[in-house]
Every structure is written in structure tokens, then in C-alpha cells.
CSV table of C-alpha atoms in Angstrom, one decimal:
chain,number,residue,atom,x,y,z
A,1,MET,CA,203.6,69.5,-122.1
A,2,ALA,CA,204.0,70.3,-125.8
A,3,ASN,CA,206.3,73.3,-125.1
A,4,VAL,CA,209.1,71.1,-123.5
A,5,HIS,CA,211.1,69.0,-126.0
A,6,VAL,CA,213.7,66.4,-125.1
A,7,ILE,CA,215.7,65.1,-128.1
A,8,ILE,CA,218.2,62.2,-127.6
A,9,GLY,CA,220.6,60.8,-130.2
A,10,GLU,CA,224.2,60.3,-131.1
A,11,ASP,CA,223.8,61.7,-134.6
A,12,ASP,CA,224.1,65.5,-134.2
A,13,TYR,CA,222.6,66.3,-137.6
A,14,LEU,CA,219.4,64.3,-136.9
A,15,VAL,CA,219.1,66.0,-133.5
A,16,SER,CA,219.6,69.4,-134.9
A,17,GLU,CA,217.1,68.9,-137.7
A,18,MET,CA,214.4,67.8,-135.1
A,19,ALA,CA,215.2,70.9,-133.0
A,20,LYS,CA,214.8,73.2,-136.0
A,21,LYS,CA,211.2,72.2,-136.2
A,22,THR,CA,210.6,74.1,-133.0
A,23,ILE,CA,213.3,76.8,-133.5
A,24,GLY,CA,211.8,77.9,-136.8
A,25,ASP,CA,213.4,81.1,-138.1
A,26,GLY,CA,215.5,81.5,-134.9
A,27,VAL,CA,213.5,84.5,-133.5
A,28,GLY,CA,214.0,84.6,-129.7
A,29,LEU,CA,216.5,81.7,-129.7
A,30,GLU,CA,218.7,81.4,-126.7
A,31,THR,CA,221.4,78.6,-126.8
A,32,ILE,CA,223.3,77.0,-124.0
A,33,ASP,CA,225.9,74.5,-125.4
A,34,SER,CA,227.5,72.0,-123.0
A,35,LEU,CA,229.7,70.3,-125.6
A,36,ASN,CA,232.9,71.3,-123.8
A,37,SER,CA,231.5,71.3,-120.2
A,38,THR,CA,233.5,68.3,-118.9
A,39,ALA,CA,234.1,69.5,-115.4
A,40,ALA,CA,231.4,69.4,-112.7
A,41,ASP,CA,231.5,73.2,-112.1
A,42,ARG,CA,231.0,74.0,-115.8
A,43,GLN,CA,228.1,71.5,-115.9
A,44,LEU,CA,226.5,73.1,-112.8
A,45,GLU,CA,226.9,76.6,-114.4
A,46,ASP,CA,225.2,75.4,-117.6
A,47,LEU,CA,222.4,73.9,-115.5
A,48,ARG,CA,222.0,77.2,-113.7
A,49,ARG,CA,221.8,79.1,-116.9
A,50,ALA,CA,219.2,76.7,-118.3
A,51,ASP,CA,217.2,77.0,-115.1
A,52,GLU,CA,217.3,80.8,-115.3
A,53,SER,CA,216.2,80.8,-118.9
A,54,LEU,CA,213.4,78.4,-118.2
A,55,ALA,CA,212.1,80.8,-115.4
A,56,THR,CA,212.3,83.9,-117.7
A,57,PRO,CA,209.2,84.3,-119.9
A,58,PRO,CA,209.3,86.2,-123.2
A,59,PHE,CA,207.6,89.3,-121.8
A,60,LEU,CA,207.0,91.6,-124.7
A,61,ASP,CA,209.1,89.5,-127.2
A,62,PRO,CA,207.0,87.6,-129.8
A,63,ARG,CA,208.5,84.2,-128.7
A,64,LYS,CA,211.3,82.6,-126.8
A,65,VAL,CA,213.1,79.3,-127.4
A,66,THR,CA,215.8,78.0,-125.1
A,67,TRP,CA,217.9,75.2,-126.6
A,68,TRP,CA,220.2,73.5,-124.1
A,69,ARG,CA,222.2,71.3,-126.4
A,70,ASN,CA,225.0,68.6,-126.2
A,71,VAL,CA,224.1,67.7,-122.6
A,72,HIS,CA,226.4,64.7,-122.5
A,73,PHE,CA,226.2,64.2,-118.7
A,74,LEU,CA,222.6,63.1,-118.6
A,75,PRO,CA,222.0,59.7,-116.9
A,76,GLY,CA,223.1,57.4,-119.7
A,77,ALA,CA,223.5,53.6,-120.1
A,78,GLY,CA,227.1,52.7,-120.6
A,79,LYS,CA,228.2,56.3,-120.0
A,80,LYS,CA,230.5,57.7,-117.2
A,81,SER,CA,228.3,58.8,-114.4
A,82,ALA,CA,228.1,62.5,-113.6
A,83,ALA,CA,229.3,63.8,-110.2
A,84,GLU,CA,226.8,63.3,-107.4
A,85,ASP,CA,226.1,67.0,-107.0
A,86,VAL,CA,225.5,67.3,-110.8
A,87,ARG,CA,223.2,64.2,-110.8
A,88,LYS,CA,221.1,65.7,-107.9
A,89,ALA,CA,220.9,69.1,-109.6
A,90,LEU,CA,219.7,67.4,-112.8
A,91,ASP,CA,217.0,65.5,-111.0
A,92,GLY,CA,215.8,68.7,-109.4
A,93,PHE,CA,215.8,70.5,-112.7
A,94,ALA,CA,213.8,67.7,-114.3
A,95,LYS,CA,211.1,68.3,-111.6
A,96,ARG,CA,211.0,72.0,-112.3
A,97,LEU,CA,210.9,71.4,-116.1
A,98,ALA,CA,208.1,68.9,-115.7
A,99,ALA,CA,206.1,71.3,-113.5
A,100,ALA,CA,206.7,74.4,-115.6
A,101,ASP,CA,203.6,76.1,-117.0
A,102,LEU,CA,205.1,77.7,-120.1
A,103,PRO,CA,203.1,80.3,-122.1
A,104,GLU,CA,202.2,79.4,-125.7
A,105,ASN,CA,205.1,81.4,-127.1
A,106,GLN,CA,207.8,79.9,-124.9
A,107,HIS,CA,209.6,76.6,-125.7
A,108,PHE,CA,212.4,74.7,-124.0
A,109,ILE,CA,214.5,72.1,-125.9
A,110,LEU,CA,217.0,69.8,-124.2
A,111,SER,CA,219.2,67.6,-126.4
A,112,GLY,CA,222.0,65.1,-125.7
A,113,PRO,CA,223.5,61.9,-127.0
A,114,CYS,CA,222.1,59.5,-124.5
A,115,LEU,CA,219.5,59.2,-121.7
A,116,LEU,CA,218.8,56.2,-119.6
A,117,ALA,CA,215.1,55.5,-119.9
A,118,THR,CA,214.9,54.1,-116.4
A,119,SER,CA,216.6,57.0,-114.7
A,120,THR,CA,214.8,59.3,-112.3
A,121,PHE,CA,215.5,62.2,-114.8
A,122,ALA,CA,213.7,60.4,-117.7
A,123,LYS,CA,210.8,59.1,-115.6
A,124,THR,CA,210.2,62.6,-114.2
A,125,LEU,CA,209.8,64.1,-117.7
A,126,ALA,CA,207.8,61.2,-119.1
A,127,GLY,CA,204.3,62.3,-119.9
A,128,SER,CA,205.1,66.0,-119.4
A,129,ALA,CA,207.5,66.5,-122.2
A,130,GLU,CA,207.7,65.6,-125.9
A,131,ILE,CA,210.6,63.0,-125.9
A,132,VAL,CA,212.2,61.9,-129.2
A,133,VAL,CA,214.9,59.3,-129.2
A,134,PHE,CA,217.0,58.4,-132.3
A,135,LYS,CA,218.0,54.9,-131.4
A,136,GLU,CA,221.5,53.9,-132.6
A,137,ALA,CA,221.2,51.1,-135.2
A,138,LYS,CA,222.8,47.7,-134.8
A,139,PRO,CA,226.2,47.5,-136.4
A,140,SER,CA,224.8,45.2,-139.1
A,141,GLN,CA,222.2,47.9,-140.0
A,142,GLN,CA,224.2,51.2,-139.6
A,143,ALA,CA,225.7,51.1,-143.1
A,144,ARG,CA,222.4,50.3,-144.8
A,145,GLN,CA,220.6,53.1,-142.9
A,146,ALA,CA,223.4,55.5,-143.7
A,147,ALA,CA,223.3,54.6,-147.4
A,148,ALA,CA,219.6,55.3,-147.4
A,149,ARG,CA,220.2,58.7,-145.8
A,150,ALA,CA,223.0,59.4,-148.3
A,151,MET,CA,220.6,58.7,-151.2
A,152,ASP,CA,218.0,61.1,-149.7
A,153,PHE,CA,220.6,63.8,-149.2
A,154,ALA,CA,221.9,63.3,-152.8
A,155,GLY,CA,218.4,63.7,-154.2
A,156,GLY,CA,218.1,67.0,-152.4
A,157,LEU,CA,221.3,68.2,-154.1
A,158,GLY,CA,220.1,67.0,-157.5
A,159,LEU,CA,222.4,63.9,-157.5
A,160,LYS,CA,221.9,60.2,-157.7
A,161,PHE,CA,224.2,57.3,-157.1
A,162,ALA,CA,225.2,54.7,-159.7
A,163,PRO,CA,224.3,51.1,-158.6
A,164,GLY,CA,226.3,50.1,-155.6
A,165,VAL,CA,228.1,53.5,-155.3
A,166,ALA,CA,226.0,54.7,-152.3
A,167,ASP,CA,227.4,51.7,-150.3
A,168,MET,CA,230.9,52.6,-151.5
A,169,PHE,CA,230.4,56.3,-150.5
A,170,VAL,CA,229.3,55.3,-146.9
A,171,ALA,CA,232.3,52.9,-146.7
A,172,ARG,CA,234.6,55.8,-147.2
A,173,ALA,CA,232.8,58.7,-145.5
A,174,GLY,CA,231.3,56.9,-142.5
A,175,CYS,CA,227.8,56.9,-141.1
A,176,ASP,CA,227.6,60.3,-139.5
A,177,SER,CA,224.8,62.3,-141.3
A,178,ARG,CA,226.5,65.7,-141.1
A,179,THR,CA,229.6,64.2,-142.7
A,180,LEU,CA,227.6,62.5,-145.4
A,181,LEU,CA,225.9,65.8,-146.3
A,182,SER,CA,229.2,67.7,-146.3
A,183,GLU,CA,230.9,65.1,-148.5
A,184,LEU,CA,227.9,65.1,-150.9
A,185,GLU,CA,228.2,68.9,-151.2
A,186,LYS,CA,231.8,68.4,-152.2
A,187,LEU,CA,230.7,65.9,-154.8
A,188,ARG,CA,228.1,68.3,-156.1
A,189,GLU,CA,230.7,70.9,-156.7
A,190,TYR,CA,233.2,68.5,-158.1
A,191,ILE,CA,230.8,66.9,-160.6
A,192,GLY,CA,229.4,70.3,-161.7
A,193,PRO,CA,226.0,71.1,-163.2
A,194,GLY,CA,226.5,69.1,-166.4
A,195,ARG,CA,225.6,65.7,-164.9
A,196,ASP,CA,223.8,64.2,-161.9
A,197,MET,CA,225.1,60.7,-161.6
A,198,VAL,CA,227.7,59.9,-158.9
A,199,GLY,CA,230.0,57.1,-160.1
A,200,ALA,CA,232.6,55.0,-158.2
A,201,ALA,CA,235.5,57.1,-159.7
A,202,ASP,CA,233.9,60.3,-158.4
A,203,VAL,CA,233.7,58.9,-154.9
A,204,ALA,CA,237.3,57.6,-155.1
A,205,ASP,CA,238.6,61.0,-156.3
A,206,ILE,CA,236.9,63.4,-153.9
A,207,THR,CA,235.4,61.6,-150.8
A,208,SER,CA,237.5,61.7,-147.7
A,209,LEU,CA,238.2,58.6,-145.7
A,210,SER,CA,236.7,58.9,-142.2
A,211,ALA,CA,238.1,57.6,-139.0
A,212,GLY,CA,236.8,54.1,-138.5
A,213,SER,CA,236.3,53.7,-142.3
A,214,GLU,CA,238.5,51.5,-144.4
A,215,PRO,CA,242.2,51.9,-143.6
A,216,ALA,CA,244.5,54.1,-145.4
A,217,GLY,CA,245.7,51.1,-147.4
A,218,TRP,CA,242.5,51.0,-149.5
A,219,ASP,CA,244.3,52.3,-152.6
A,220,LEU,CA,246.8,49.5,-152.4
A,221,THR,CA,244.8,46.5,-151.2
A,222,ASP,CA,242.1,47.1,-153.8
A,223,PRO,CA,244.3,46.6,-156.9
A,224,VAL,CA,246.1,43.7,-155.1
A,225,GLY,CA,242.8,42.0,-154.4
A,226,ASP,CA,241.8,42.5,-158.1
A,227,ARG,CA,245.2,41.2,-159.2
A,228,ASP,CA,245.9,44.4,-161.1
A,229,ALA,CA,249.7,44.6,-161.1
A,230,ARG,CA,249.9,47.9,-162.9
A,231,ALA,CA,247.5,49.7,-160.5
A,232,ALA,CA,249.1,48.1,-157.5
A,233,MET,CA,252.6,49.3,-158.5
A,234,ALA,CA,251.3,52.8,-159.1
A,235,ALA,CA,249.5,52.8,-155.6
A,236,LEU,CA,252.7,51.4,-154.0
A,237,GLU,CA,254.7,54.4,-155.1
A,238,ARG,CA,252.5,56.7,-152.9
A,239,PHE,CA,253.4,54.6,-149.8
A,240,LYS,CA,257.2,54.7,-150.4
A,241,THR,CA,257.4,58.4,-149.3
A,242,GLY,CA,256.3,57.6,-145.7
A,243,ASP,CA,258.3,56.5,-142.7
A,244,GLY,CA,258.3,52.8,-141.8
A,245,PHE,CA,257.3,51.7,-145.3
A,246,ALA,CA,259.2,48.4,-145.1
A,247,VAL,CA,257.2,47.4,-141.9
A,248,TYR,CA,253.8,49.1,-142.6
A,249,VAL,CA,253.1,47.8,-146.1
A,250,PRO,CA,254.0,44.1,-145.5
A,251,ALA,CA,252.0,44.2,-142.2
A,252,MET,CA,249.0,45.8,-144.0
A,253,LEU,CA,249.1,43.2,-146.8
A,254,GLU,CA,249.6,40.3,-144.4
A,255,ARG,CA,246.3,41.4,-142.6
A,256,PHE,CA,244.6,41.8,-146.0
A,257,PHE,CA,245.6,38.3,-147.2
A,258,ARG,CA,244.7,36.8,-143.8
A,259,GLN,CA,241.2,38.3,-143.9
A,260,LEU,CA,240.7,37.3,-147.6
A,261,ALA,CA,241.9,33.7,-146.8
A,262,GLU,CA,239.3,33.4,-144.0
A,263,LEU,CA,236.6,34.7,-146.3
A,264,LYS,CA,237.7,32.4,-149.2
A,265,ASP,CA,237.5,29.5,-146.8
A,266,ALA,CA,234.0,30.6,-145.8
A,267,GLN,CA,233.0,31.1,-149.4
A,268,GLU,CA,234.1,27.5,-150.3
A,269,ARG,CA,232.1,26.1,-147.4
A,270,GLY,CA,229.0,28.2,-148.3
A,271,PHE,CA,229.2,30.6,-145.3
A,272,PHE,CA,230.4,33.8,-146.9
A,273,ASP,CA,227.2,35.8,-146.0
A,274,GLN,CA,227.5,34.7,-142.4
A,275,ALA,CA,231.2,35.6,-142.4
A,276,THR,CA,230.5,39.1,-143.7
A,277,GLU,CA,227.4,39.8,-141.5
A,278,GLY,CA,227.4,43.3,-140.2
A,279,MET,CA,230.1,44.4,-142.7
A,280,ASN,CA,229.4,47.4,-145.0
A,281,PRO,CA,227.6,46.0,-148.1
A,282,TYR,CA,230.0,47.6,-150.5
A,283,VAL,CA,233.1,46.2,-148.7
A,284,ALA,CA,231.5,42.8,-148.4
A,285,ASN,CA,230.7,42.6,-152.2
A,286,LYS,CA,234.2,43.9,-153.0
A,287,LEU,CA,235.8,41.2,-150.9
A,288,ARG,CA,233.5,38.6,-152.5
A,289,ARG,CA,234.9,39.7,-155.9
A,290,PHE,CA,238.5,39.5,-154.7
A,291,ALA,CA,238.0,36.0,-153.1
A,292,GLY,CA,236.8,34.8,-156.5
A,293,LYS,CA,240.1,35.7,-158.1
A,294,TRP,CA,242.3,33.7,-155.8
A,295,THR,CA,242.7,30.1,-154.7
A,296,LEU,CA,242.8,29.5,-151.0
A,297,ARG,CA,246.4,28.1,-151.3
A,298,GLU,CA,247.5,31.3,-153.1
A,299,LEU,CA,246.1,33.5,-150.3
A,300,ARG,CA,247.7,31.5,-147.5
A,301,VAL,CA,251.1,31.5,-149.3
A,302,ALA,CA,250.9,35.2,-149.9
A,303,ARG,CA,249.9,35.8,-146.2
A,304,HIS,CA,252.9,33.7,-145.0
A,305,ARG,CA,255.4,35.5,-147.3
A,306,PHE,CA,254.3,39.0,-146.2
A,307,PHE,CA,254.4,37.9,-142.6
A,308,ARG,CA,258.0,36.8,-143.1
A,309,LEU,CA,258.8,40.0,-144.9
A,310,ARG,CA,257.4,42.1,-142.1
A,311,GLU,CA,259.4,40.1,-139.5
A,312,ARG,CA,262.6,40.6,-141.6
A,313,ALA,CA,262.0,44.4,-141.6
A,314,VAL,CA,261.3,44.5,-137.8
A,315,SER,CA,264.4,42.5,-137.0
A,316,GLY,CA,266.6,45.2,-138.6
A,317,SER,CA,266.7,44.3,-142.3
A,318,GLY,CA,264.3,47.0,-143.2
A,319,GLU,CA,266.3,48.4,-146.1
A,320,SER,CA,266.5,45.0,-147.9
A,321,ALA,CA,262.9,44.2,-147.0
A,322,ALA,CA,261.8,47.5,-148.7
A,323,VAL,CA,263.5,46.4,-151.9
A,324,LEU,CA,261.5,43.1,-151.8
A,325,VAL,CA,258.1,44.6,-151.3
A,326,ASP,CA,257.6,45.2,-155.0
A,327,ALA,CA,258.7,41.7,-155.9
A,328,GLU,CA,256.5,40.1,-153.3
A,329,ILE,CA,253.4,42.0,-154.5
A,330,LEU,CA,254.1,41.0,-158.1
A,331,ARG,CA,254.8,37.4,-157.1
A,332,ALA,CA,251.5,37.2,-155.2
A,333,ILE,CA,249.5,38.8,-158.0
A,334,GLY,CA,251.0,36.7,-160.8
A,335,ARG,CA,248.9,33.6,-161.3
A,336,ALA,CA,250.5,30.2,-160.6
A,337,ARG,CA,251.4,28.3,-163.7
A,338,ARG,CA,249.3,25.2,-164.3
């Protein structure tokens, strides 16, 4: 039935854009939002409202569109199962939805993050509803797909990325489409009407780091990896105002040098691409550049020294360890004499 639409996907922006094709100008729209319906009684109440709206035709109104959105308790692979009474109510609703004979000017949209294709709910609606599923990309493909979407969004705002900067942008902002668009709108305002090219400096200046993106130490580990002592010392000053500096910074740099030593070893053995498979392309290329500036011995020594410095801070010598952080960073960055 063309008047019943089921839209499934984790990316809220893509789901909303698909729903808008049916919603149009919003005339006659009735929305039921289950985003915060975590308890069974709230879920059953939302289902009752959806059922009631489905059974109420537009009468004298030009059209009616019901959008039941954020239904996170549909049968979903890997998701926490809904309560038994909710599951039974959903299956009953699916039967009524599949059998509904809606007039031409009435539409029903149901959207949620996940729906198990082999569930009774999905099988009941198959063939009687338009079902669109935005499949979540594999981790190795997510960043590339997000970068492609970011470039499309940028074009719509009259912007374009300098080579490699779209990957950098996604590495900072994350892969969520709505976040990407929001951050691009900030960039559009920041850059102004005088130019259209988004450079690496623009992204570094204005784009917010998302949860799950590179860690907060990005500003420090980048100049350290590039062996830029001046930039590293300037970045380090911003960390000294926080609590736990003597433990946090050595621990962060120990992890950084450990990862870089592993990648340097892979690079020397010809397996760098395999070692960075699934990593954001911008981050992988950046680490490749860093690895080329260090010997494997230098990286292992630096990792060991920051590990010892962190242990010293944890054991109660935090004040003296804090004084040594600057010296250890400069020692690591300074090239060994031949």
C-alpha cells in the first residue's frame, strides 16, 4: 500500500529527509514522537495514539499525514526486547496497518532506528507498505560515506573542501548527518561570503570535536607527531589548567607513542594499510606522515619514558612529574644525534 511508509535507519537526518517527501508542506501533519518513551506504559500509550490516528480519516481536511517517529522499541536485531505486552500490541498493530484501506489523501509514516527483517512485525508489513531501510555502513566505510555526504552538504551551502579536508572534517565532527550539516553551517558563517574553499585551518578553528571522534588531546599529539616543538609547547599550556595534568598528559602521550610505534613497525614491514584498515582516511594519512618522521627506536623509547612518568605521577610524585612533562616532550621531539 503506497500510503503506508516504514522508514528504518540510525541516522535521524536521512530518516527525516525521506519522511519529508511524504509530509510535503506539513498540511494535516500529526506527529507522535516515541523518543522518550522508555517505559512499557508510555510505549503502549503511543501505540494507542497511533492506532487512533490511523483509524481517523481526514474527513473534510485536504489531507492527513500521521508520522509515528523514533519508535525505538520495534523488534530489532541486537536491541533490548520490548515487554511482552508491547510486542503483542505491536504485532496486532502491524496487522491493522497492513489491512488498512486508506483514502488517497491519508498517509501513515512509521520510523525507527532498527527493525528485524525476520520479525513477525516486518513480515506482516512486507508487500503492503513501502519499506525503506538505511543500512548502517561497515566501520571501514562509515567515514568515507560521511565524507561524501559532507561534500554534498557543502556544495548546497556554496562551499567546497580543499583536498583531504573533508576527511579531516569528518574525523572531528563524526559521521552523523545532522551534525555534519550543523557544523558546515557554522563554517559557512565563519568563512563569510568572500570565499568558498574550506581549508584545514578553518576546520581546526571552528569544527567541534564529537563524542567518539579523536580524543581531546588532538591539539597536543598532532604537533608532537610532527616534531614541532614550538607548537607542542603552545598546545601543552592549554592542558596545564586542568586537574590531573601530571597523570593525564603522560598517559595520553604514552598511548600515542604506543600506537605510532605499532604503525611504524607495520610500515617497515609493508603492512601499514592493513594496520589502518577501517580508520578514518584523514587520521590514517596523518599517522602515516607522523610515522615517517620517527625511527621505531625513538618511538619505543618515548613510549617507555612517558609510561614511567605516568607511573611516577600516580605513585604520588605528581608535582615533580608535572615539571618533567615539558622536558620529556622536548627530549622526545629532539632528533637523536648521529
